[in-house]
Amino acid sequence: DPVITGRGKYAGWRALVGELAKADQVVVRCAADLPGRKVPDLLKILNLFRDHDVSLRVHREAINTDDGAAAILDLITSYRAAKLSDAIRKGIAMARGRGKVIGRPRVPSDIRRQIQTALANGAGVRPCARRFKVSAGTVVNIRRSMVAVPDRLAA
């Protein structure tokens, strides 16, 4: 087995990644020998190995991704992402329940009417945005709402 050497903390890993096309399995002594500090770092490494069809064997912990453990890790990744988005949705619902307004503040109706009038008189989006101290995106959205929607029932 070749010894991984190089300058810097992860130089050996960088060299190993460059040679993944020639390998079918990477063996490390223990999980602590894997680079990174957090689970996403580990998942990046495992995804890289999976993309190159290389298995990982961790000797001390007796882990071998060759036997389907990669599928379990994919499941864990998906599960964590789903739980995170679920927690975000619950947090937003709780904030709304306490009366917190989520999102950008609404443009007051009098300002909205003034923007519509200016647009109807030929003013551009950016000058209108500067004049009324709103974003150009807000002016574009107001302009879009001014366009007549064709009647779908008349045919």
Tab-separated table of N, CA and C in Angstrom:
chain	number	residue	atom	x	y	z
A	1	ASP	N	0.832	-1.188	0.000
A	1	ASP	CA	0.000	0.000	0.000
A	1	ASP	C	0.871	1.244	0.000
A	2	PRO	N	0.590	2.174	-0.913
A	2	PRO	CA	1.388	3.404	-0.916
A	2	PRO	C	1.041	4.296	0.272
A	3	VAL	N	2.020	4.998	0.768
A	3	VAL	CA	1.838	5.906	1.888
A	3	VAL	C	1.454	7.275	1.322
A	4	ILE	N	0.436	7.890	1.901
A	4	ILE	CA	-0.004	9.204	1.455
A	4	ILE	C	0.855	10.246	2.146
A	5	THR	N	1.569	11.026	1.358
A	5	THR	CA	2.425	12.067	1.916
A	5	THR	C	2.172	13.363	1.176
A	6	GLY	N	2.681	14.455	1.689
A	6	GLY	CA	2.545	15.749	1.028
A	6	GLY	C	2.644	16.858	2.039
A	7	ARG	N	2.683	18.081	1.528
A	7	ARG	CA	2.788	19.243	2.402
A	7	ARG	C	1.403	19.740	2.730
A	8	GLY	N	1.191	20.154	3.952
A	8	GLY	CA	-0.097	20.687	4.373
A	8	GLY	C	-0.951	19.612	4.995
A	9	LYS	N	-1.969	20.064	5.687
A	9	LYS	CA	-2.818	19.167	6.462
A	9	LYS	C	-3.529	18.125	5.603
A	10	TYR	N	-4.058	18.543	4.439
A	10	TYR	CA	-4.822	17.621	3.602
A	10	TYR	C	-4.169	17.368	2.249
A	11	ALA	N	-2.872	17.582	2.155
A	11	ALA	CA	-2.178	17.378	0.888
A	11	ALA	C	-2.297	15.927	0.433
A	12	GLY	N	-2.209	15.007	1.366
A	12	GLY	CA	-2.342	13.589	1.016
A	12	GLY	C	-3.713	13.283	0.444
A	13	TRP	N	-4.736	13.873	1.017
A	13	TRP	CA	-6.091	13.653	0.512
A	13	TRP	C	-6.255	14.249	-0.878
A	14	ARG	N	-5.665	15.430	-1.099
A	14	ARG	CA	-5.748	16.036	-2.432
A	14	ARG	C	-5.076	15.130	-3.458
A	15	ALA	N	-3.931	14.543	-3.091
A	15	ALA	CA	-3.238	13.630	-3.996
A	15	ALA	C	-4.084	12.382	-4.238
A	16	LEU	N	-4.719	11.884	-3.192
A	16	LEU	CA	-5.561	10.694	-3.317
A	16	LEU	C	-6.740	10.945	-4.246
A	17	VAL	N	-7.380	12.108	-4.114
A	17	VAL	CA	-8.527	12.443	-4.960
A	17	VAL	C	-8.099	12.474	-6.426
A	18	GLY	N	-6.887	12.933	-6.690
A	18	GLY	CA	-6.382	12.949	-8.057
A	18	GLY	C	-6.179	11.565	-8.626
A	19	GLU	N	-6.039	10.567	-7.767
A	19	GLU	CA	-5.780	9.194	-8.212
A	19	GLU	C	-6.997	8.277	-8.082
A	20	LEU	N	-8.154	8.825	-7.785
A	20	LEU	CA	-9.338	7.986	-7.551
A	20	LEU	C	-9.733	7.155	-8.760
A	21	ALA	N	-9.429	7.623	-9.955
A	21	ALA	CA	-9.794	6.873	-11.158
A	21	ALA	C	-9.073	5.534	-11.213
A	22	LYS	N	-7.941	5.418	-10.531
A	22	LYS	CA	-7.151	4.189	-10.563
A	22	LYS	C	-7.478	3.248	-9.397
A	23	ALA	N	-8.299	3.698	-8.449
A	23	ALA	CA	-8.549	2.913	-7.235
A	23	ALA	C	-9.934	2.299	-7.264
A	24	ASP	N	-10.097	1.222	-6.493
A	24	ASP	CA	-11.434	0.654	-6.306
A	24	ASP	C	-11.841	0.682	-4.835
A	25	GLN	N	-10.869	0.909	-3.938
A	25	GLN	CA	-11.174	1.002	-2.514
A	25	GLN	C	-10.122	1.868	-1.827
A	26	VAL	N	-10.583	2.682	-0.868
A	26	VAL	CA	-9.687	3.487	-0.036
A	26	VAL	C	-9.834	2.974	1.380
A	27	VAL	N	-8.706	2.690	2.018
A	27	VAL	CA	-8.720	2.169	3.380
A	27	VAL	C	-8.060	3.196	4.290
A	28	VAL	N	-8.741	3.525	5.387
A	28	VAL	CA	-8.156	4.400	6.401
A	28	VAL	C	-8.154	3.670	7.734
A	29	ARG	N	-7.261	4.089	8.612
A	29	ARG	CA	-7.109	3.419	9.901
A	29	ARG	C	-8.323	3.615	10.784
A	30	CYS	N	-8.784	4.883	10.909
A	30	CYS	CA	-9.952	5.161	11.736
A	30	CYS	C	-10.689	6.370	11.164
A	31	ALA	N	-11.909	6.585	11.638
A	31	ALA	CA	-12.738	7.665	11.118
A	31	ALA	C	-12.112	9.027	11.361
A	32	ALA	N	-11.289	9.140	12.395
A	32	ALA	CA	-10.635	10.412	12.686
A	32	ALA	C	-9.632	10.790	11.605
A	33	ASP	N	-9.193	9.821	10.822
A	33	ASP	CA	-8.244	10.099	9.749
A	33	ASP	C	-8.900	10.736	8.533
A	34	LEU	N	-10.224	10.761	8.489
A	34	LEU	CA	-10.924	11.385	7.363
A	34	LEU	C	-10.873	12.897	7.524
A	35	PRO	N	-10.676	13.639	6.431
A	35	PRO	CA	-10.605	15.098	6.554
A	35	PRO	C	-11.968	15.711	6.851
A	36	GLY	N	-11.941	16.918	7.364
A	36	GLY	CA	-13.179	17.636	7.659
A	36	GLY	C	-13.532	17.542	9.122
A	37	ARG	N	-14.512	18.372	9.512
A	37	ARG	CA	-14.902	18.418	10.916
A	37	ARG	C	-16.365	18.093	11.135
A	38	LYS	N	-17.166	18.243	10.092
A	38	LYS	CA	-18.606	18.103	10.269
A	38	LYS	C	-19.147	17.052	9.323
A	39	VAL	N	-20.372	16.647	9.579
A	39	VAL	CA	-21.019	15.621	8.767
A	39	VAL	C	-21.078	16.014	7.291
A	40	PRO	N	-21.406	17.268	6.944
A	40	PRO	CA	-21.408	17.608	5.511
A	40	PRO	C	-20.059	17.374	4.834
A	41	ASP	N	-18.952	17.573	5.572
A	41	ASP	CA	-17.625	17.296	5.005
A	41	ASP	C	-17.490	15.806	4.697
A	42	LEU	N	-17.951	14.974	5.611
A	42	LEU	CA	-17.899	13.526	5.401
A	42	LEU	C	-18.761	13.136	4.204
A	43	LEU	N	-19.924	13.729	4.111
A	43	LEU	CA	-20.826	13.390	3.012
A	43	LEU	C	-20.243	13.809	1.664
A	44	LYS	N	-19.511	14.908	1.627
A	44	LYS	CA	-18.849	15.319	0.383
A	44	LYS	C	-17.830	14.272	-0.045
A	45	ILE	N	-17.052	13.786	0.915
A	45	ILE	CA	-16.050	12.771	0.606
A	45	ILE	C	-16.728	11.498	0.112
A	46	LEU	N	-17.767	11.069	0.813
A	46	LEU	CA	-18.454	9.840	0.420
A	46	LEU	C	-19.109	9.979	-0.950
A	47	ASN	N	-19.666	11.145	-1.242
A	47	ASN	CA	-20.247	11.368	-2.564
A	47	ASN	C	-19.173	11.337	-3.643
A	48	LEU	N	-18.016	11.907	-3.350
A	48	LEU	CA	-16.910	11.883	-4.295
A	48	LEU	C	-16.476	10.443	-4.569
A	49	PHE	N	-16.353	9.652	-3.519
A	49	PHE	CA	-15.980	8.247	-3.689
A	49	PHE	C	-17.046	7.503	-4.482
A	50	ARG	N	-18.303	7.752	-4.158
A	50	ARG	CA	-19.390	7.079	-4.876
A	50	ARG	C	-19.394	7.458	-6.355
A	51	ASP	N	-19.142	8.744	-6.646
A	51	ASP	CA	-19.113	9.197	-8.032
A	51	ASP	C	-18.011	8.516	-8.831
A	52	HIS	N	-16.913	8.176	-8.157
A	52	HIS	CA	-15.806	7.489	-8.818
A	52	HIS	C	-15.905	5.966	-8.675
A	53	ASP	N	-17.004	5.486	-8.109
A	53	ASP	CA	-17.220	4.056	-7.894
A	53	ASP	C	-16.095	3.434	-7.065
A	54	VAL	N	-15.717	4.168	-6.004
A	54	VAL	CA	-14.673	3.724	-5.081
A	54	VAL	C	-15.315	3.531	-3.713
A	55	SER	N	-15.018	2.404	-3.077
A	55	SER	CA	-15.573	2.175	-1.746
A	55	SER	C	-14.582	2.662	-0.686
A	56	LEU	N	-15.115	2.927	0.494
A	56	LEU	CA	-14.297	3.383	1.616
A	56	LEU	C	-14.369	2.333	2.711
A	57	ARG	N	-13.203	1.979	3.253
A	57	ARG	CA	-13.157	1.030	4.368
A	57	ARG	C	-12.443	1.711	5.528
A	58	VAL	N	-13.145	1.777	6.663
A	58	VAL	CA	-12.571	2.349	7.878
A	58	VAL	C	-12.254	1.171	8.791
A	59	HIS	N	-10.966	0.900	8.980
A	59	HIS	CA	-10.512	-0.328	9.646
A	59	HIS	C	-10.985	-0.433	11.093
A	60	ARG	N	-10.692	0.558	11.928
A	60	ARG	CA	-10.990	0.466	13.359
A	60	ARG	C	-12.489	0.323	13.623
A	61	GLU	N	-13.324	1.081	12.891
A	61	GLU	CA	-14.766	1.039	13.104
A	61	GLU	C	-15.461	-0.054	12.295
A	62	ALA	N	-14.701	-0.794	11.498
A	62	ALA	CA	-15.225	-1.885	10.670
A	62	ALA	C	-16.387	-1.422	9.783
A	63	ILE	N	-16.172	-0.291	9.107
A	63	ILE	CA	-17.173	0.247	8.181
A	63	ILE	C	-16.673	0.022	6.769
A	64	ASN	N	-17.547	-0.491	5.932
A	64	ASN	CA	-17.210	-0.693	4.533
A	64	ASN	C	-18.394	-0.223	3.693
A	65	THR	N	-18.198	0.807	2.884
A	65	THR	CA	-19.300	1.338	2.081
A	65	THR	C	-19.603	0.455	0.876
A	66	ASP	N	-18.812	-0.589	0.684
A	66	ASP	CA	-19.034	-1.507	-0.431
A	66	ASP	C	-20.319	-2.310	-0.254
A	67	ASP	N	-20.755	-2.496	0.990
A	67	ASP	CA	-21.906	-3.351	1.253
A	67	ASP	C	-23.223	-2.587	1.392
A	68	GLY	N	-23.357	-1.467	0.688
A	68	GLY	CA	-24.631	-0.756	0.681
A	68	GLY	C	-24.750	0.350	1.708
A	69	ALA	N	-23.702	0.607	2.440
A	69	ALA	CA	-23.774	1.664	3.440
A	69	ALA	C	-23.934	3.032	2.780
A	70	ALA	N	-23.474	3.163	1.539
A	70	ALA	CA	-23.618	4.443	0.841
A	70	ALA	C	-25.090	4.784	0.643
A	71	ALA	N	-25.905	3.767	0.391
A	71	ALA	CA	-27.340	4.007	0.234
A	71	ALA	C	-27.937	4.494	1.547
A	72	ILE	N	-27.481	3.953	2.647
A	72	ILE	CA	-27.966	4.384	3.950
A	72	ILE	C	-27.547	5.828	4.206
A	73	LEU	N	-26.322	6.166	3.818
A	73	LEU	CA	-25.859	7.542	4.006
A	73	LEU	C	-26.664	8.515	3.149
A	74	ASP	N	-27.025	8.087	1.934
A	74	ASP	CA	-27.890	8.932	1.105
A	74	ASP	C	-29.222	9.163	1.801
A	75	LEU	N	-29.741	8.109	2.400
A	75	LEU	CA	-30.996	8.215	3.124
A	75	LEU	C	-30.855	9.175	4.306
A	76	ILE	N	-29.765	9.075	5.022
A	76	ILE	CA	-29.529	9.964	6.164
A	76	ILE	C	-29.444	11.410	5.687
A	77	THR	N	-28.754	11.639	4.585
A	77	THR	CA	-28.637	12.990	4.038
A	77	THR	C	-30.008	13.548	3.684
A	78	SER	N	-30.802	12.751	2.995
A	78	SER	CA	-32.144	13.188	2.610
A	78	SER	C	-33.009	13.440	3.847
A	79	TYR	N	-32.889	12.566	4.814
A	79	TYR	CA	-33.655	12.698	6.049
A	79	TYR	C	-33.311	13.997	6.767
A	80	ARG	N	-32.012	14.280	6.869
A	80	ARG	CA	-31.584	15.504	7.556
A	80	ARG	C	-32.081	16.741	6.831
A	81	ALA	N	-32.018	16.722	5.503
A	81	ALA	CA	-32.499	17.875	4.724
A	81	ALA	C	-34.000	18.059	4.917
A	82	ALA	N	-34.736	16.953	4.923
A	82	ALA	CA	-36.188	17.034	5.110
A	82	ALA	C	-36.526	17.556	6.503
A	83	LYS	N	-35.822	17.075	7.509
A	83	LYS	CA	-36.069	17.526	8.875
A	83	LYS	C	-35.745	19.005	9.026
A	84	LEU	N	-34.673	19.453	8.373
A	84	LEU	CA	-34.296	20.856	8.459
A	84	LEU	C	-35.367	21.730	7.828
A	85	SER	N	-35.835	21.361	6.635
A	85	SER	CA	-36.855	22.176	5.984
A	85	SER	C	-38.166	22.110	6.764
A	86	ASP	N	-38.458	20.969	7.373
A	86	ASP	CA	-39.657	20.840	8.199
A	86	ASP	C	-39.556	21.759	9.420
A	87	ALA	N	-38.376	21.812	10.034
A	87	ALA	CA	-38.175	22.681	11.195
A	87	ALA	C	-38.312	24.149	10.802
A	88	ILE	N	-37.826	24.497	9.612
A	88	ILE	CA	-37.955	25.885	9.144
A	88	ILE	C	-39.424	26.232	8.952
A	89	ARG	N	-40.183	25.328	8.307
A	89	ARG	CA	-41.613	25.592	8.103
A	89	ARG	C	-42.349	25.736	9.430
A	90	LYS	N	-42.030	24.888	10.400
A	90	LYS	CA	-42.673	24.976	11.712
A	90	LYS	C	-42.317	26.290	12.407
A	91	GLY	N	-41.058	26.718	12.292
A	91	GLY	CA	-40.636	27.977	12.896
A	91	GLY	C	-41.363	29.164	12.287
A	92	ILE	N	-41.537	29.140	10.968
A	92	ILE	CA	-42.268	30.226	10.303
A	92	ILE	C	-43.726	30.225	10.757
A	93	ALA	N	-44.333	29.035	10.858
A	93	ALA	CA	-45.729	28.944	11.300
A	93	ALA	C	-45.878	29.462	12.731
A	94	MET	N	-44.921	29.140	13.608
A	94	MET	CA	-44.974	29.633	14.983
A	94	MET	C	-44.854	31.144	15.022
A	95	ALA	N	-43.947	31.696	14.214
A	95	ALA	CA	-43.772	33.150	14.179
A	95	ALA	C	-45.042	33.832	13.679
A	96	ARG	N	-45.651	33.269	12.641
A	96	ARG	CA	-46.907	33.840	12.136
A	96	ARG	C	-47.996	33.740	13.198
A	97	GLY	N	-48.022	32.643	13.953
A	97	GLY	CA	-49.001	32.471	15.019
A	97	GLY	C	-48.865	33.524	16.103
A	98	ARG	N	-47.657	34.020	16.309
A	98	ARG	CA	-47.422	35.073	17.297
A	98	ARG	C	-47.610	36.466	16.708
A	99	GLY	N	-48.057	36.518	15.440
A	99	GLY	CA	-48.341	37.807	14.829
A	99	GLY	C	-47.192	38.417	14.054
A	100	LYS	N	-46.096	37.678	13.887
A	100	LYS	CA	-44.947	38.198	13.143
A	100	LYS	C	-45.266	38.171	11.651
A	101	VAL	N	-44.954	39.244	10.958
A	101	VAL	CA	-45.179	39.313	9.520
A	101	VAL	C	-43.933	38.792	8.823
A	102	ILE	N	-44.118	37.800	7.970
A	102	ILE	CA	-43.004	37.175	7.259
A	102	ILE	C	-42.955	37.736	5.843
A	103	GLY	N	-41.791	38.080	5.375
A	103	GLY	CA	-41.624	38.556	4.006
A	103	GLY	C	-41.345	40.042	3.954
A	104	ARG	N	-41.310	40.537	2.726
A	104	ARG	CA	-41.034	41.953	2.518
A	104	ARG	C	-42.243	42.787	2.916
A	105	PRO	N	-42.018	44.001	3.385
A	105	PRO	CA	-43.153	44.858	3.734
A	105	PRO	C	-43.949	45.233	2.476
A	106	ARG	N	-45.258	45.346	2.633
A	106	ARG	CA	-46.114	45.702	1.508
A	106	ARG	C	-45.934	47.171	1.164
A	107	VAL	N	-46.069	47.464	-0.136
A	107	VAL	CA	-46.000	48.848	-0.601
A	107	VAL	C	-47.348	49.487	-0.290
A	108	PRO	N	-47.361	50.637	0.384
A	108	PRO	CA	-48.639	51.289	0.690
A	108	PRO	C	-49.433	51.548	-0.600
A	109	SER	N	-50.764	51.479	-0.490
A	109	SER	CA	-51.623	51.584	-1.672
A	109	SER	C	-51.486	52.934	-2.369
A	110	ASP	N	-51.258	54.012	-1.614
A	110	ASP	CA	-51.106	55.311	-2.277
A	110	ASP	C	-49.818	55.378	-3.096
A	111	ILE	N	-48.743	54.793	-2.585
A	111	ILE	CA	-47.474	54.731	-3.338
A	111	ILE	C	-47.665	53.844	-4.568
A	112	ARG	N	-48.367	52.722	-4.392
A	112	ARG	CA	-48.631	51.799	-5.504
A	112	ARG	C	-49.378	52.534	-6.630
A	113	ARG	N	-50.384	53.313	-6.271
A	113	ARG	CA	-51.153	54.067	-7.281
A	113	ARG	C	-50.268	55.099	-7.981
A	114	GLN	N	-49.401	55.777	-7.227
A	114	GLN	CA	-48.504	56.763	-7.825
A	114	GLN	C	-47.530	56.096	-8.805
A	115	ILE	N	-47.045	54.903	-8.437
A	115	ILE	CA	-46.137	54.162	-9.325
A	115	ILE	C	-46.886	53.762	-10.601
A	116	GLN	N	-48.117	53.274	-10.441
A	116	GLN	CA	-48.909	52.893	-11.612
A	116	GLN	C	-49.142	54.084	-12.531
A	117	THR	N	-49.433	55.240	-11.951
A	117	THR	CA	-49.648	56.447	-12.752
A	117	THR	C	-48.374	56.836	-13.487
A	118	ALA	N	-47.251	56.799	-12.790
A	118	ALA	CA	-45.974	57.152	-13.416
A	118	ALA	C	-45.643	56.189	-14.548
A	119	LEU	N	-45.880	54.893	-14.339
A	119	LEU	CA	-45.620	53.917	-15.391
A	119	LEU	C	-46.543	54.142	-16.585
A	120	ALA	N	-47.794	54.444	-16.307
A	120	ALA	CA	-48.754	54.696	-17.391
A	120	ALA	C	-48.363	55.931	-18.196
A	121	ASN	N	-47.696	56.877	-17.552
A	121	ASN	CA	-47.257	58.092	-18.238
A	121	ASN	C	-45.906	57.913	-18.931
A	122	GLY	N	-45.378	56.701	-18.929
A	122	GLY	CA	-44.152	56.414	-19.673
A	122	GLY	C	-42.868	56.433	-18.875
A	123	ALA	N	-42.923	56.514	-17.575
A	123	ALA	CA	-41.702	56.512	-16.753
A	123	ALA	C	-41.052	55.129	-16.807
A	124	GLY	N	-39.741	55.108	-16.720
A	124	GLY	CA	-38.998	53.846	-16.720
A	124	GLY	C	-39.016	53.197	-15.342
A	125	VAL	N	-38.601	51.949	-15.314
A	125	VAL	CA	-38.618	51.177	-14.068
A	125	VAL	C	-37.642	51.755	-13.046
A	126	ARG	N	-36.404	51.950	-13.441
A	126	ARG	CA	-35.391	52.421	-12.480
A	126	ARG	C	-35.660	53.843	-11.992
A	127	PRO	N	-35.987	54.774	-12.890
A	127	PRO	CA	-36.304	56.115	-12.370
A	127	PRO	C	-37.496	56.098	-11.421
A	128	CYS	N	-38.470	55.264	-11.739
A	128	CYS	CA	-39.652	55.141	-10.876
A	128	CYS	C	-39.246	54.586	-9.500
A	129	ALA	N	-38.375	53.579	-9.515
A	129	ALA	CA	-37.923	52.966	-8.263
A	129	ALA	C	-37.175	53.986	-7.407
A	130	ARG	N	-36.304	54.771	-8.038
A	130	ARG	CA	-35.559	55.802	-7.287
A	130	ARG	C	-36.499	56.867	-6.735
A	131	ARG	N	-37.445	57.284	-7.554
A	131	ARG	CA	-38.354	58.359	-7.157
A	131	ARG	C	-39.197	57.971	-5.950
A	132	PHE	N	-39.706	56.723	-5.941
A	132	PHE	CA	-40.610	56.297	-4.871
A	132	PHE	C	-39.912	55.467	-3.786
A	133	LYS	N	-38.579	55.336	-3.898
A	133	LYS	CA	-37.757	54.641	-2.891
A	133	LYS	C	-38.225	53.203	-2.659
A	134	VAL	N	-38.399	52.477	-3.777
A	134	VAL	CA	-38.714	51.049	-3.738
A	134	VAL	C	-37.727	50.348	-4.665
A	135	SER	N	-37.698	49.031	-4.624
A	135	SER	CA	-36.779	48.305	-5.500
A	135	SER	C	-37.325	48.263	-6.923
A	136	ALA	N	-36.412	48.060	-7.863
A	136	ALA	CA	-36.821	47.937	-9.267
A	136	ALA	C	-37.719	46.717	-9.442
A	137	GLY	N	-37.459	45.658	-8.691
A	137	GLY	CA	-38.304	44.456	-8.757
A	137	GLY	C	-39.735	44.751	-8.346
A	138	THR	N	-39.904	45.616	-7.344
A	138	THR	CA	-41.251	45.999	-6.914
A	138	THR	C	-41.972	46.733	-8.037
A	139	VAL	N	-41.258	47.637	-8.713
A	139	VAL	CA	-41.870	48.384	-9.814
A	139	VAL	C	-42.243	47.426	-10.952
A	140	VAL	N	-41.373	46.475	-11.236
A	140	VAL	CA	-41.671	45.494	-12.289
A	140	VAL	C	-42.916	44.696	-11.922
A	141	ASN	N	-43.013	44.272	-10.673
A	141	ASN	CA	-44.191	43.510	-10.240
A	141	ASN	C	-45.466	44.337	-10.362
A	142	ILE	N	-45.386	45.615	-10.028
A	142	ILE	CA	-46.559	46.487	-10.161
A	142	ILE	C	-46.920	46.642	-11.635
A	143	ARG	N	-45.895	46.788	-12.490
A	143	ARG	CA	-46.144	46.915	-13.932
A	143	ARG	C	-46.793	45.652	-14.477
A	144	ARG	N	-46.339	44.482	-14.017
A	144	ARG	CA	-46.936	43.207	-14.458
A	144	ARG	C	-48.403	43.119	-14.052
A	145	SER	N	-48.718	43.617	-12.850
A	145	SER	CA	-50.107	43.546	-12.387
A	145	SER	C	-51.007	44.497	-13.175
A	146	MET	N	-50.408	45.479	-13.843
A	146	MET	CA	-51.189	46.427	-14.632
A	146	MET	C	-51.601	45.853	-15.983
A	147	VAL	N	-50.877	44.857	-16.475
A	147	VAL	CA	-51.162	44.276	-17.794
A	147	VAL	C	-52.474	43.515	-17.714
A	148	ALA	N	-53.334	43.742	-18.658
A	148	ALA	CA	-54.644	43.084	-18.671
A	148	ALA	C	-54.470	41.598	-18.903
A	149	VAL	N	-55.176	40.791	-18.103
A	149	VAL	CA	-55.151	39.337	-18.233
A	149	VAL	C	-56.262	38.948	-19.207
A	150	PRO	N	-55.943	38.182	-20.284
A	150	PRO	CA	-56.992	37.805	-21.237
A	150	PRO	C	-58.025	36.904	-20.587
A	151	ASP	N	-59.257	37.078	-20.979
A	151	ASP	CA	-60.354	36.284	-20.443
A	151	ASP	C	-60.289	34.882	-21.036
A	152	ARG	N	-60.120	33.872	-20.192
A	152	ARG	CA	-59.982	32.497	-20.653
A	152	ARG	C	-61.313	31.910	-21.103
A	153	LEU	N	-62.396	32.434	-20.566
A	153	LEU	CA	-63.716	31.858	-20.882
A	153	LEU	C	-64.228	32.329	-22.239
A	154	ALA	N	-63.756	33.459	-22.708
A	154	ALA	CA	-64.243	33.972	-23.984
A	154	ALA	C	-63.473	33.301	-25.112
A	155	ALA	N	-64.126	32.408	-25.810
A	155	ALA	CA	-63.435	31.723	-26.914
A	155	ALA	C	-64.436	31.276	-27.951
